[in-house]
Amino acid sequence: MQKILVTGATGGVGTRLRMLMKGLYPSIRWSDIRKPDDLAADEEFIVADLADLAAVKTIVAGVDGIVHLGGYSIEGPWEMILNANIVGCYNLFEAAYRAGVKRVVFASSNHALGFYPRSQRVGVNVTVRPDSRYGVSKAFGEALGALYADKHGLRVTCLRIGNVGDAPLDQRRLAIWLKPEDLVQLIRIGLEHRDIHFEIFYGASDNADVWWDNSNARRFGYKPTGKADDFRAQAMAAQAKLPPDPIGDRYQGGPFCSDEYDADRAG
Ligand SMILES: NC(=O)c1ccc[n+]([C@@H]2O[C@H](COP(=O)([O-])OP(=O)(O)OC[C@H]3O[C@@H](n4cnc5c(N)ncnc54)[C@H](O)[C@@H]3O)[C@@H](O)[C@H]2O)c1
């Protein structure tokens, strides 16, 4: 991997990666629909809207691997999700394949499976159960990844990211927290491991409360260093201040499940 493209570079995760991935590859191109305020003179950055195929063709040109973070990252109106995550993700994979890019690491999400109950441990071979239009768009991105891997030989890794941050912020995030350095480890496996064809990994650290079987990532050498348990007291103190959420607390997707929820009212 000589040259890498990272989309969504101005967002929360992208901003962390601009620090953590410095020097990891000979050349990194960053892209987003908006430019970061703190761009350094030695950082290559191209402004591009993922919904614009011509612009996406420009950002993928000449790169060996892509870390695709760009898109709408929470629940939102269908038009926003459609443009950024459905059209945008299609454009990314299609342009990557046409340009001869070898690998894509796609930032999927736990919200592609948010309606699994917290009592159930899920692996990577289960039906998706999205908890939002956003979650559906991530399931769509995973399906696109499988298509381009199986049909065109692109090497694709989907990371079902839990929650990236310095520490888990509440009880739910004790189960799904991902230390930023562990995310970098997963990205590197996706970009570098010789046996990647199409893989799904859970983006979670070594959390005692975990709901996911992440043995597939460990099979590829993933050794998470973060332990959510180290922050249990502060996460539970924050949890105690949250209002009760009977639906959200039942399912893995938390508030994404209770948002707009009215299934109980169906006949
Ligand atoms: N942060 C997390 O814990 C977490 C958890 C699960 C999944 N993810 C996924 O990881 C990725 C990064 O997450 P984040 O927290 O940094 O999100 P973020 O919202 O902070 O960043 C996303 C970036 O994508 C850019 N973007 C949006 N629409 C675009 C478009 N049409 N064209 C080009 N760029 C566009 C935004 O400008 C933004 O900078 C997202 O795909 C998100 O869904 C993140």
Coordinates of N, CA and C in Angstrom, one line a residue, residues 20-244:
L20 N -3.4 9.8 14.0 CA -2.9 8.4 14.4 C -2.3 7.7 13.1
M21 N -2.7 8.1 11.9 CA -2.2 7.4 10.8 C -1.0 8.2 10.1
K22 N -0.6 9.3 10.7 CA 0.5 10.1 10.2 C 1.7 9.1 10.0
G23 N 2.2 9.1 8.8 CA 3.5 8.3 8.6 C 3.3 6.8 8.4
L24 N 2.1 6.3 8.5 CA 1.9 4.9 8.4 C 2.0 4.4 7.0
Y25 N 1.7 5.2 6.0 CA 1.8 4.8 4.6 C 2.6 5.9 3.9
P26 N 3.3 5.6 2.8 CA 4.1 6.6 2.1 C 3.3 7.9 1.8
S27 N 2.0 7.7 1.4 CA 1.3 8.8 1.0 C -0.2 8.6 1.3
I28 N -0.8 9.6 2.0 CA -2.2 9.6 2.3 C -2.9 10.8 1.8
R29 N -4.0 10.5 1.0 CA -4.9 11.6 0.5 C -6.1 11.7 1.4
W30 N -6.5 12.8 1.9 CA -7.6 13.0 2.7 C -8.7 13.7 1.9
S31 N -10.0 13.3 2.1 CA -11.1 14.0 1.4 C -12.3 14.1 2.3
D32 N -13.1 15.1 2.0 CA -14.4 15.3 2.6 C -15.1 16.4 1.8
I33 N -16.4 16.6 2.1 CA -17.2 17.6 1.5 C -16.8 19.0 2.0
R34 N -16.2 19.0 3.2 CA -15.7 20.3 3.8 C -14.3 20.1 4.3
K35 N -13.5 21.2 4.2 CA -12.1 21.2 4.5 C -11.9 21.4 6.0
P36 N -11.0 20.6 6.6 CA -10.7 20.9 8.1 C -10.1 22.2 8.3
D37 N -10.3 22.8 9.4 CA -9.7 24.2 9.7 C -8.2 24.1 9.9
D38 N -7.8 22.9 10.4 CA -6.4 22.8 10.9 C -5.5 22.0 9.9
L39 N -5.8 22.1 8.6 CA -5.0 21.3 7.6 C -3.5 21.8 7.6
A40 N -2.6 20.8 7.7 CA -1.2 21.1 7.7 C -0.7 21.2 6.2
A41 N 0.3 21.9 6.0 CA 0.8 22.2 4.7 C 1.2 20.9 4.0
D42 N 1.6 19.9 4.7 CA 2.1 18.6 4.1 C 1.0 17.6 4.0
E43 N -0.3 18.0 4.3 CA -1.4 17.0 4.1 C -2.1 17.3 2.7
E44 N -2.2 16.2 2.0 CA -2.9 16.3 0.7 C -4.4 16.2 1.0
F45 N -5.2 17.2 0.5 CA -6.7 17.2 0.8 C -7.4 17.6 -0.4
I46 N -8.5 16.8 -0.8 CA -9.3 17.2 -1.9 C -10.8 17.2 -1.4
V47 N -11.4 18.4 -1.7 CA -12.8 18.5 -1.3 C -13.6 17.8 -2.4
A48 N -14.5 16.9 -2.0 CA -15.4 16.2 -2.9 C -16.7 15.8 -2.3
D49 N -17.8 15.9 -3.1 CA -19.1 15.4 -2.6 C -19.2 13.9 -3.1
L50 N -19.4 13.0 -2.2 CA -19.5 11.6 -2.5 C -20.6 11.3 -3.5
A51 N -21.7 12.2 -3.5 CA -22.8 12.0 -4.4 C -22.5 12.3 -5.8
D52 N -21.3 12.9 -6.1 CA -20.9 13.4 -7.4 C -19.9 12.4 -7.9
L53 N -20.3 11.5 -8.9 CA -19.4 10.5 -9.4 C -18.2 11.0 -10.0
A54 N -18.3 12.1 -10.7 CA -17.1 12.7 -11.3 C -16.1 13.1 -10.3
A55 N -16.6 13.7 -9.2 CA -15.7 14.1 -8.1 C -15.0 12.9 -7.4
V56 N -15.8 11.8 -7.2 CA -15.3 10.6 -6.6 C -14.2 10.0 -7.5
K57 N -14.4 10.0 -8.8 CA -13.4 9.5 -9.7 C -12.1 10.2 -9.5
T58 N -12.2 11.5 -9.2 CA -10.9 12.3 -9.0 C -10.2 11.9 -7.7
I59 N -11.0 11.7 -6.7 CA -10.3 11.4 -5.4 C -9.7 10.0 -5.3
V60 N -10.3 9.0 -6.1 CA -9.8 7.6 -6.0 C -8.6 7.4 -7.0
A61 N -8.4 8.4 -7.9 CA -7.4 8.2 -9.0 C -6.0 8.0 -8.3
G62 N -5.3 6.9 -8.7 CA -3.9 6.6 -8.3 C -3.8 6.1 -6.9
V63 N -4.8 5.7 -6.2 CA -4.7 5.2 -4.8 C -4.7 3.6 -4.9
D64 N -4.0 3.0 -3.9 CA -4.0 1.5 -3.8 C -5.1 1.1 -2.8
G65 N -5.4 1.9 -1.8 CA -6.4 1.4 -0.8 C -7.2 2.6 -0.3
I66 N -8.5 2.3 0.1 CA -9.4 3.4 0.6 C -9.9 3.1 2.0
V67 N -9.9 4.0 2.8 CA -10.7 3.9 4.1 C -11.9 4.8 3.9
H68 N -13.1 4.2 3.8 CA -14.3 5.0 3.5 C -15.1 5.3 4.8
L69 N -14.9 6.5 5.3 CA -15.6 7.0 6.5 C -16.7 8.0 6.1
G70 N -16.6 8.6 4.9 CA -17.5 9.7 4.6 C -18.9 9.3 4.5
G71 N -19.8 10.2 4.9 CA -21.2 9.9 4.8 C -22.0 10.6 6.0
Y72 N -23.3 10.3 6.0 CA -24.1 10.8 7.1 C -24.0 9.8 8.2
S73 N -23.6 10.3 9.4 CA -23.2 9.3 10.4 C -24.2 9.1 11.6
I74 N -25.4 9.6 11.4 CA -26.4 9.3 12.4 C -27.8 9.2 11.7
E75 N -28.8 8.9 12.4 CA -30.1 8.9 11.7 C -30.5 10.2 11.2
G76 N -31.1 10.3 10.0 CA -31.5 11.5 9.4 C -32.5 11.4 8.4
P77 N -32.9 12.5 7.7 CA -33.9 12.4 6.7 C -33.5 11.5 5.5
W78 N -34.4 10.9 4.9 CA -34.1 9.9 3.8 C -33.2 10.6 2.7
E79 N -33.5 11.8 2.4 CA -32.8 12.5 1.3 C -31.3 12.6 1.6
M80 N -31.0 12.9 2.9 CA -29.6 13.0 3.3 C -28.9 11.6 3.3
I81 N -29.6 10.6 3.8 CA -29.0 9.3 3.8 C -28.8 8.8 2.4
L82 N -29.8 9.0 1.6 CA -29.8 8.5 0.2 C -28.6 9.1 -0.5
N83 N -28.4 10.4 -0.5 CA -27.3 11.0 -1.2 C -25.9 10.7 -0.7
A84 N -25.7 10.8 0.6 CA -24.4 10.6 1.2 C -24.0 9.1 1.3
N85 N -25.0 8.3 1.7 CA -24.6 6.9 2.1 C -25.0 5.9 1.0
I86 N -26.1 6.1 0.3 CA -26.5 5.1 -0.7 C -25.8 5.5 -2.0
V87 N -26.1 6.6 -2.6 CA -25.5 7.0 -3.8 C -23.9 7.2 -3.6
G88 N -23.6 7.8 -2.5 CA -22.2 8.1 -2.2 C -21.4 6.8 -2.1
C89 N -21.9 5.8 -1.4 CA -21.2 4.6 -1.2 C -21.1 3.8 -2.6
Y90 N -22.2 3.8 -3.3 CA -22.1 3.2 -4.7 C -21.0 3.9 -5.5
N91 N -21.0 5.2 -5.5 CA -20.0 5.9 -6.3 C -18.6 5.5 -5.9
L92 N -18.4 5.4 -4.6 CA -17.1 5.1 -4.0 C -16.6 3.7 -4.5
F93 N -17.5 2.7 -4.4 CA -17.1 1.3 -4.8 C -16.9 1.3 -6.3
E94 N -17.8 1.9 -7.0 CA -17.8 1.8 -8.5 C -16.5 2.5 -9.0
A95 N -16.3 3.7 -8.5 CA -15.1 4.4 -9.0 C -13.8 3.7 -8.6
A96 N -13.8 3.1 -7.4 CA -12.6 2.4 -6.9 C -12.3 1.2 -7.8
Y97 N -13.3 0.5 -8.2 CA -13.2 -0.7 -9.0 C -12.7 -0.3 -10.4
R98 N -13.3 0.8 -11.0 CA -12.9 1.2 -12.3 C -11.5 1.8 -12.3
A99 N -11.1 2.3 -11.2 CA -9.7 2.9 -11.2 C -8.6 1.9 -10.8
G100 N -9.1 0.6 -10.5 CA -8.1 -0.4 -10.2 C -7.6 -0.3 -8.8
V101 N -8.4 0.3 -7.9 CA -8.0 0.3 -6.4 C -8.1 -1.2 -5.9
K102 N -7.1 -1.5 -5.1 CA -7.0 -2.9 -4.6 C -7.9 -3.2 -3.4
R103 N -8.0 -2.3 -2.5 CA -8.7 -2.6 -1.2 C -9.6 -1.4 -0.7
V104 N -10.7 -1.8 -0.1 CA -11.5 -0.8 0.5 C -11.8 -1.3 1.9
V105 N -11.6 -0.4 2.9 CA -12.1 -0.6 4.3 C -13.3 0.3 4.5
F106 N -14.5 -0.3 4.7 CA -15.7 0.5 4.8 C -16.1 0.6 6.3
A107 N -16.4 1.8 6.7 CA -16.9 2.1 8.0 C -18.4 1.8 8.1
S108 N -18.7 0.5 8.4 CA -20.1 0.1 8.7 C -20.4 0.5 10.1
S109 N -21.5 0.0 10.7 CA -21.9 0.4 12.0 C -22.7 -0.7 12.7
N110 N -22.6 -0.6 14.0 CA -23.4 -1.5 14.9 C -24.9 -1.3 14.6
H111 N -25.3 -0.1 14.0 CA -26.7 0.1 13.8 C -27.2 -0.7 12.6
A112 N -26.4 -1.4 11.8 CA -26.9 -2.3 10.8 C -27.5 -3.5 11.5
L113 N -27.2 -3.7 12.8 CA -27.8 -4.9 13.6 C -28.4 -4.4 14.9
G114 N -28.8 -3.1 14.9 CA -29.3 -2.6 16.2 C -30.4 -3.2 16.9
F115 N -31.3 -3.9 16.1 CA -32.5 -4.5 16.7 C -32.2 -5.9 17.2
Y116 N -31.0 -6.4 17.3 CA -30.7 -7.6 18.1 C -30.8 -7.2 19.6
P117 N -31.5 -8.1 20.3 CA -31.5 -7.8 21.8 C -30.1 -7.8 22.4
R118 N -30.0 -7.1 23.5 CA -28.7 -7.1 24.1 C -28.4 -8.5 24.7
S119 N -29.4 -9.3 24.9 CA -29.2 -10.6 25.5 C -28.6 -11.6 24.5
Q120 N -28.5 -11.2 23.2 CA -28.1 -12.1 22.2 C -26.7 -11.8 21.7
R121 N -25.8 -12.8 21.7 CA -24.5 -12.6 21.2 C -24.5 -12.8 19.7
V122 N -24.0 -11.9 18.9 CA -24.1 -12.0 17.4 C -22.7 -12.1 16.8
G123 N -22.6 -12.9 15.8 CA -21.3 -13.0 15.1 C -21.5 -12.3 13.7
V124 N -20.7 -12.7 12.8 CA -20.7 -12.0 11.5 C -21.6 -12.7 10.4
N125 N -22.1 -13.8 10.8 CA -23.0 -14.6 9.8 C -24.4 -14.6 10.2
V126 N -24.9 -13.4 10.6 CA -26.3 -13.3 10.9 C -27.0 -12.3 10.0
T127 N -28.3 -12.4 9.9 CA -29.1 -11.4 9.1 C -29.0 -10.0 9.7
V128 N -28.9 -9.0 8.9 CA -28.8 -7.7 9.4 C -30.2 -7.3 10.0
R129 N -30.2 -6.5 11.0 CA -31.5 -6.0 11.7 C -31.3 -4.5 11.9
P130 N -31.3 -3.7 10.9 CA -31.0 -2.3 11.1 C -32.0 -1.6 12.0
D131 N -31.6 -0.6 12.7 CA -32.4 0.1 13.6 C -32.8 1.5 13.2
S132 N -32.5 1.8 11.9 CA -32.7 3.2 11.4 C -32.5 3.2 9.9
R133 N -32.8 4.3 9.2 CA -32.5 4.5 7.8 C -31.0 4.5 7.7
Y134 N -30.3 5.1 8.6 CA -28.8 5.1 8.7 C -28.3 3.6 8.7
G135 N -28.9 2.8 9.6 CA -28.5 1.4 9.7 C -28.7 0.6 8.4
V136 N -29.8 0.9 7.7 CA -30.1 0.3 6.4 C -29.0 0.7 5.4
S137 N -28.5 2.0 5.5 CA -27.5 2.4 4.5 C -26.2 1.7 4.8
K138 N -25.9 1.3 6.0 CA -24.7 0.6 6.3 C -24.8 -0.8 5.9
A139 N -26.0 -1.4 6.0 CA -26.2 -2.8 5.5 C -26.0 -2.8 4.0
F140 N -26.5 -1.7 3.3 CA -26.3 -1.5 1.9 C -24.9 -1.5 1.5
G141 N -24.1 -0.7 2.3 CA -22.7 -0.6 2.0 C -21.9 -1.9 2.1
E142 N -22.3 -2.7 3.1 CA -21.7 -4.0 3.3 C -22.1 -4.9 2.1
A143 N -23.3 -4.8 1.6 CA -23.7 -5.6 0.5 C -23.0 -5.2 -0.8
L144 N -22.8 -3.9 -1.0 CA -22.0 -3.4 -2.1 C -20.6 -4.0 -2.0
G145 N -20.0 -3.9 -0.8 CA -18.7 -4.5 -0.6 C -18.6 -5.9 -1.0
A146 N -19.6 -6.7 -0.6 CA -19.6 -8.1 -1.0 C -19.6 -8.3 -2.5
L147 N -20.5 -7.5 -3.1 CA -20.6 -7.6 -4.6 C -19.3 -7.3 -5.3
Y148 N -18.6 -6.2 -4.9 CA -17.4 -5.8 -5.6 C -16.3 -6.8 -5.3
A149 N -16.3 -7.4 -4.1 CA -15.3 -8.4 -3.8 C -15.5 -9.7 -4.6
D150 N -16.8 -10.2 -4.6 CA -17.1 -11.5 -5.2 C -17.0 -11.3 -6.8
K151 N -17.5 -10.2 -7.3 CA -17.6 -10.1 -8.8 C -16.4 -9.5 -9.4
H152 N -15.7 -8.6 -8.6 CA -14.6 -7.9 -9.3 C -13.2 -8.1 -8.6
G153 N -13.2 -8.8 -7.5 CA -12.0 -9.1 -6.8 C -11.4 -8.0 -5.9
L154 N -12.2 -6.9 -5.7 CA -11.8 -5.9 -4.8 C -11.7 -6.5 -3.4
R155 N -10.6 -6.2 -2.6 CA -10.5 -6.8 -1.3 C -11.2 -5.8 -0.3
V156 N -12.2 -6.3 0.3 CA -13.1 -5.4 1.1 C -13.2 -5.9 2.5
T157 N -13.1 -4.9 3.4 CA -13.3 -5.2 4.9 C -14.3 -4.2 5.4
C158 N -15.4 -4.8 6.0 CA -16.4 -3.9 6.6 C -16.2 -3.9 8.1
L159 N -16.0 -2.7 8.7 CA -15.9 -2.6 10.1 C -17.2 -2.2 10.7
R160 N -17.8 -3.0 11.5 CA -19.1 -2.7 12.2 C -18.7 -2.0 13.5
I161 N -18.5 -0.7 13.3 CA -17.9 0.1 14.4 C -19.0 0.3 15.5
G162 N -18.5 0.2 16.8 CA -19.4 0.4 17.9 C -19.4 1.9 18.2
N163 N -18.6 2.4 19.1 CA -18.5 3.8 19.3 C -17.0 4.2 19.6
V164 N -16.5 5.1 18.7 CA -15.1 5.5 18.8 C -15.0 6.7 19.8
G165 N -14.1 6.6 20.7 CA -13.9 7.7 21.7 C -12.8 7.4 22.7
D166 N -12.5 8.5 23.5 CA -11.4 8.3 24.4 C -11.9 7.3 25.5
A167 N -13.2 7.2 25.8 CA -13.7 6.4 26.9 C -15.2 6.1 26.6
P168 N -15.7 4.9 27.1 CA -17.1 4.7 26.9 C -17.9 5.6 27.7
L169 N -19.0 6.2 27.1 CA -19.8 7.3 27.7 C -21.0 6.9 28.5
D170 N -21.4 5.6 28.4 CA -22.6 5.2 29.2 C -22.6 3.7 29.2
Q171 N -23.6 3.1 29.7 CA -23.7 1.6 29.9 C -23.6 0.9 28.5
R172 N -24.4 1.4 27.6 CA -24.4 0.7 26.2 C -23.0 0.7 25.6
R173 N -22.3 1.8 25.8 CA -21.0 2.0 25.2 C -19.9 1.2 26.0
L174 N -20.2 0.7 27.2 CA -19.3 -0.2 27.8 C -19.2 -1.5 27.0
A175 N -20.3 -1.8 26.3 CA -20.2 -3.0 25.4 C -19.6 -2.8 24.1
I176 N -19.7 -1.6 23.5 CA -19.4 -1.3 22.1 C -18.2 -0.4 21.9
W177 N -17.6 0.1 23.0 CA -16.5 1.1 22.8 C -15.4 0.6 22.0
L178 N -14.9 1.5 21.2 CA -13.7 1.2 20.3 C -12.6 2.3 20.6
K179 N -11.5 1.8 21.2 CA -10.4 2.8 21.4 C -9.8 3.1 20.0
P180 N -9.6 4.4 19.8 CA -9.1 4.8 18.4 C -7.9 4.1 17.9
E181 N -7.0 3.7 18.8 CA -5.8 2.9 18.4 C -6.2 1.6 17.9
D182 N -7.3 1.0 18.5 CA -7.7 -0.3 18.0 C -8.4 -0.2 16.7
L183 N -9.0 0.9 16.4 CA -9.6 1.1 15.1 C -8.5 1.1 14.0
V184 N -7.4 1.8 14.4 CA -6.2 1.8 13.4 C -5.7 0.4 13.2
Q185 N -5.7 -0.4 14.2 CA -5.3 -1.8 14.0 C -6.2 -2.5 13.0
L186 N -7.5 -2.3 13.2 CA -8.4 -3.0 12.3 C -8.3 -2.5 10.8
I187 N -8.1 -1.2 10.7 CA -7.9 -0.6 9.4 C -6.7 -1.2 8.7
R188 N -5.6 -1.3 9.5 CA -4.4 -1.8 8.9 C -4.5 -3.3 8.5
I189 N -5.3 -4.1 9.2 CA -5.5 -5.5 8.8 C -6.2 -5.4 7.5
G190 N -7.3 -4.6 7.4 CA -8.0 -4.5 6.1 C -7.2 -4.0 4.9
L191 N -6.3 -3.2 5.2 CA -5.4 -2.6 4.1 C -4.2 -3.5 3.8
E192 N -3.8 -4.3 4.7 CA -2.5 -5.0 4.5 C -2.6 -6.5 4.6
H193 N -3.5 -7.1 5.3 CA -3.4 -8.6 5.4 C -3.6 -9.3 4.1
R194 N -2.7 -10.3 3.8 CA -2.8 -10.9 2.5 C -4.0 -11.7 2.2
D195 N -4.7 -12.2 3.3 CA -5.8 -13.1 3.0 C -7.2 -12.5 3.0
I196 N -7.2 -11.1 3.0 CA -8.5 -10.5 2.9 C -9.2 -10.7 1.6
H197 N -10.4 -11.1 1.6 CA -11.2 -11.2 0.3 C -12.4 -10.3 0.6
F198 N -13.4 -10.8 1.4 CA -14.5 -9.9 1.9 C -14.6 -10.3 3.4
E199 N -14.4 -9.4 4.3 CA -14.4 -9.7 5.7 C -15.3 -8.7 6.5
I200 N -15.9 -9.2 7.5 CA -16.6 -8.3 8.4 C -16.0 -8.4 9.8
F201 N -15.6 -7.3 10.4 CA -15.1 -7.3 11.7 C -15.9 -6.4 12.6
Y202 N -16.0 -6.7 13.8 CA -16.7 -5.8 14.8 C -15.6 -4.8 15.3
G203 N -16.0 -3.5 15.2 CA -15.1 -2.4 15.7 C -15.4 -2.2 17.2
A204 N -14.8 -3.1 18.0 CA -15.0 -3.0 19.4 C -13.6 -3.4 20.1
S205 N -13.4 -2.7 21.2 CA -12.1 -3.1 21.9 C -12.4 -4.3 22.8
D206 N -11.5 -4.6 23.7 CA -11.6 -5.8 24.5 C -12.5 -5.5 25.7
N207 N -13.8 -5.5 25.4 CA -14.8 -5.0 26.4 C -15.5 -6.2 27.1
A208 N -15.5 -6.2 28.4 CA -16.0 -7.3 29.2 C -17.5 -7.6 28.9
D209 N -18.3 -6.5 28.6 CA -19.7 -6.6 28.3 C -20.1 -6.9 26.9
V210 N -19.1 -7.2 26.1 CA -19.3 -7.3 24.6 C -20.5 -8.1 24.2
W211 N -21.3 -7.7 23.2 CA -22.4 -8.5 22.6 C -22.0 -9.2 21.4
W212 N -20.8 -9.0 20.9 CA -20.4 -9.5 19.6 C -19.3 -10.6 19.7
D213 N -19.4 -11.6 18.8 CA -18.4 -12.5 18.6 C -17.4 -12.0 17.6
N214 N -16.3 -11.5 18.0 CA -15.3 -10.9 17.1 C -14.2 -11.8 16.7
S215 N -14.4 -13.1 16.7 CA -13.4 -14.1 16.5 C -12.8 -13.9 15.0
N216 N -13.7 -13.4 14.1 CA -13.1 -13.3 12.8 C -12.0 -12.3 12.7
A217 N -12.2 -11.2 13.5 CA -11.1 -10.2 13.5 C -9.9 -10.7 14.2
R218 N -10.1 -11.5 15.3 CA -8.9 -12.1 16.0 C -8.2 -13.1 15.1
R219 N -8.9 -13.8 14.3 CA -8.3 -14.7 13.3 C -7.3 -14.0 12.4
F220 N -7.6 -12.8 12.1 CA -6.7 -12.0 11.3 C -5.6 -11.2 12.1
G221 N -5.5 -11.5 13.4 CA -4.5 -11.0 14.2 C -4.9 -9.8 15.1
Y222 N -6.1 -9.4 15.1 CA -6.6 -8.3 15.9 C -6.4 -8.5 17.4
K223 N -5.6 -7.6 18.0 CA -5.4 -7.7 19.5 C -5.7 -6.4 20.1
P224 N -7.0 -6.2 20.4 CA -7.4 -4.9 21.0 C -6.7 -4.6 22.3
T225 N -6.4 -3.3 22.5 CA -5.7 -2.9 23.7 C -6.6 -2.2 24.7
G226 N -7.7 -1.7 24.2 CA -8.6 -0.9 25.1 C -9.5 -1.9 25.9
K227 N -9.8 -1.5 27.1 CA -10.7 -2.3 27.9 C -11.8 -1.3 28.5
A228 N -13.0 -1.5 28.1 CA -14.0 -0.5 28.5 C -14.2 -0.6 30.1
D229 N -13.9 -1.8 30.6 CA -14.1 -2.0 32.0 C -13.3 -1.0 32.9
D230 N -12.2 -0.6 32.3 CA -11.3 0.4 33.1 C -12.1 1.7 33.3
F231 N -13.2 1.9 32.6 CA -14.0 3.2 32.7 C -15.3 2.9 33.3
R232 N -15.6 1.8 33.9 CA -16.9 1.4 34.3 C -17.6 2.4 35.2
A233 N -16.9 2.8 36.2 CA -17.5 3.7 37.2 C -18.0 5.0 36.6
Q234 N -17.2 5.6 35.7 CA -17.6 6.9 35.1 C -18.7 6.6 34.1
A235 N -18.7 5.5 33.4 CA -19.7 5.3 32.4 C -21.1 5.0 33.1
M236 N -21.0 4.3 34.3 CA -22.3 4.0 35.0 C -22.8 5.3 35.7
A237 N -21.9 6.2 36.1 CA -22.3 7.4 36.7 C -23.0 8.3 35.6
A238 N -22.5 8.3 34.4 CA -23.2 9.0 33.3 C -24.5 8.4 33.0
Q239 N -24.6 7.0 33.0 CA -25.8 6.3 32.7 C -26.9 6.7 33.7
A240 N -26.5 6.8 34.9 CA -27.5 7.1 36.0 C -28.2 8.5 35.7
K241 N -27.6 9.3 35.0 CA -28.2 10.7 34.7 C -29.1 10.6 33.5
L242 N -29.2 9.5 32.7 CA -30.0 9.4 31.5 C -31.4 9.1 31.8
P243 N -32.4 9.6 31.1 CA -33.8 9.2 31.3 C -34.0 7.7 31.0
P244 N -34.9 7.0 31.6 CA -35.2 5.6 31.2 C -35.6 5.5 29.7

